[in-house]
mmCIF file of C-alpha atoms in Angstrom:
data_model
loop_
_atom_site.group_PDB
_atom_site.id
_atom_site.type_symbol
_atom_site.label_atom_id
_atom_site.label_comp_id
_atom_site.label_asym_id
_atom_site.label_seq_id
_atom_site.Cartn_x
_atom_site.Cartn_y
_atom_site.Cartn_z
ATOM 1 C CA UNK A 91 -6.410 17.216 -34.283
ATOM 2 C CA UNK A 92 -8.911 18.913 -35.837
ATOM 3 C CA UNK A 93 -12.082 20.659 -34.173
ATOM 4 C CA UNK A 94 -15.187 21.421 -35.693
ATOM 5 C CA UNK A 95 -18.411 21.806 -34.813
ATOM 6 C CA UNK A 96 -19.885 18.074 -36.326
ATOM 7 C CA UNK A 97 -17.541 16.335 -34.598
ATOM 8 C CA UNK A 98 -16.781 16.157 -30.955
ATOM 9 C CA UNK A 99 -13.600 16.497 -29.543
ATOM 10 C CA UNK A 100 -13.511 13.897 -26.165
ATOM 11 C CA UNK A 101 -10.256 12.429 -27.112
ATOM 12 C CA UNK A 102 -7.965 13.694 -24.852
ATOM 13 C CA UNK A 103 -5.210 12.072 -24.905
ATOM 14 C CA UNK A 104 -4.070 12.690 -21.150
ATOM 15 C CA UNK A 105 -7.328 11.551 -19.987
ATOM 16 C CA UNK A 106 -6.116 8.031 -20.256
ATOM 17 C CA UNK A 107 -2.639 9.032 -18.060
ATOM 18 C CA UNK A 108 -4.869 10.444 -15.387
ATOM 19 C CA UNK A 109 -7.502 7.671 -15.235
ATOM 20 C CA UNK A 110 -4.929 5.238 -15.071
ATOM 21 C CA UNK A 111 -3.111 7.559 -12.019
ATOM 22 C CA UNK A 112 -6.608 7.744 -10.131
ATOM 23 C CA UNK A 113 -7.045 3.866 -10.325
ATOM 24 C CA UNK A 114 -3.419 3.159 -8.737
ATOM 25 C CA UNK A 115 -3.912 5.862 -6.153
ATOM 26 C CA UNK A 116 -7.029 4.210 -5.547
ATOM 27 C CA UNK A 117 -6.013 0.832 -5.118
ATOM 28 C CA UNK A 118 -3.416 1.982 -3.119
ATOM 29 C CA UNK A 119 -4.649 3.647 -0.819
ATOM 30 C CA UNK A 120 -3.447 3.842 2.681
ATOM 31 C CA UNK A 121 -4.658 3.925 6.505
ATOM 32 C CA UNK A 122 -3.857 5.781 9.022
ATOM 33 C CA UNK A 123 -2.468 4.346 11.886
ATOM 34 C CA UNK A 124 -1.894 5.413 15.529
ATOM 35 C CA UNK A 125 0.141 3.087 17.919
ATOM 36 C CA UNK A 126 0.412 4.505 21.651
ATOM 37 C CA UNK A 127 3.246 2.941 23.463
ATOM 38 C CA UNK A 128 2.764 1.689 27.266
ATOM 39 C CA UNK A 129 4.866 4.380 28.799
ATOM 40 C CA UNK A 130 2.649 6.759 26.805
ATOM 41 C CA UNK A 131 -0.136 5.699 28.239
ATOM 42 C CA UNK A 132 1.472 6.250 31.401
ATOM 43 C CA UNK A 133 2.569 9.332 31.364
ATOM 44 C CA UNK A 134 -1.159 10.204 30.294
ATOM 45 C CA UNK A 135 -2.420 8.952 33.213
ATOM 46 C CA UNK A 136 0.109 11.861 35.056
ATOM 47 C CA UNK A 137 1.354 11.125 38.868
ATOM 48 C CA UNK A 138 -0.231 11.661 42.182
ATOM 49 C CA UNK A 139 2.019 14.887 42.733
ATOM 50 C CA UNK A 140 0.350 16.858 39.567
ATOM 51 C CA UNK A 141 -3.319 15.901 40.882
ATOM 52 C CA UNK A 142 -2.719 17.253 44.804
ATOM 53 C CA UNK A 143 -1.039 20.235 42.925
ATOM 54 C CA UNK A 144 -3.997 20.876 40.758
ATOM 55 C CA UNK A 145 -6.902 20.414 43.659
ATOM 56 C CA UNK A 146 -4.757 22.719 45.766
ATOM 57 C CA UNK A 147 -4.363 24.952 42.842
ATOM 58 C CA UNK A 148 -8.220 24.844 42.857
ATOM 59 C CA UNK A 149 -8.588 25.437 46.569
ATOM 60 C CA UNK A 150 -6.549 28.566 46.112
ATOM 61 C CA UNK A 151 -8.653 29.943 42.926
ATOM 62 C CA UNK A 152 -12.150 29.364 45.434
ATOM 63 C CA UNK A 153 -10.399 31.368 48.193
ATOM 64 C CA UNK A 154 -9.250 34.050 46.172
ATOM 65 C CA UNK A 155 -12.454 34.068 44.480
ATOM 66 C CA UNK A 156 -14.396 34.555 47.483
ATOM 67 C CA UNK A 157 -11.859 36.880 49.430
ATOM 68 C CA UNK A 158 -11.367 34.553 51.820
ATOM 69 C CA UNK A 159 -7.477 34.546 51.043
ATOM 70 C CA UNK A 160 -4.970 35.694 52.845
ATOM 71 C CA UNK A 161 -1.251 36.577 52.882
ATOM 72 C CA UNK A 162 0.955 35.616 55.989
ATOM 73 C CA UNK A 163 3.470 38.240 55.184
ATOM 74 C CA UNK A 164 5.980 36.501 57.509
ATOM 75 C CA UNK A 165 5.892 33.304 55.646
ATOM 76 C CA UNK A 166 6.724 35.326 52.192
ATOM 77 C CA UNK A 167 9.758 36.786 54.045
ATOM 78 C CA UNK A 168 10.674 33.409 55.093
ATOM 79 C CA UNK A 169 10.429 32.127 51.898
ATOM 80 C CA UNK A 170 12.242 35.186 50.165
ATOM 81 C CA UNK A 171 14.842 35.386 52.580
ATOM 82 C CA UNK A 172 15.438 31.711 51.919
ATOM 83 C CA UNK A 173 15.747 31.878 47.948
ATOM 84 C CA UNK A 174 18.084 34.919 48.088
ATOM 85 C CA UNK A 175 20.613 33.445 51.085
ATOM 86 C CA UNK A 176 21.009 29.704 50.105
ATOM 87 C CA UNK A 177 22.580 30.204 46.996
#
């Protein structure tokens, strides 16, 4: 090909490969697509068990919070005494 400056070079010969590329990529182009299954939904929704732990969760931020918490120091003996001696 030659170039000069009287004639214009817009002959490119790839042009017509990557025009023809954009129209199928074009025509083709696809959706996206989310599908939730029942049992999704469900376990989105969460059980009763998770929302009493989370409002007593909240309870115990509040107290804390306001330093209205406290320890029963026997009850964490219990409790430790418990873990360690069951097994």
């Amino acid at each position: 090909m030659k170039i000069n400056p009287y004639q214009s070079v817009q002959q490119n010969p790839y042009r017509k490969q990557v025009d023809a590329s954009e129209k199928l990529q074009g025509a083709k182009k696809k959706v996206d697509k989310l599908e939730i299954s029942t049992e999704a939904l469900e376990m989105q929704k969460g059980n009763p068990i998770e929302k009493a732990r989370e409002e007593k969760v909240e309870a115990l931020k509040k107290q804390i919070e306001a330093g209205e918490y406290k320890v029963n120091p026997e009850a964490v003996a219990k409790k430790m005494y418990e873990f360690w001696n069951d097994k």
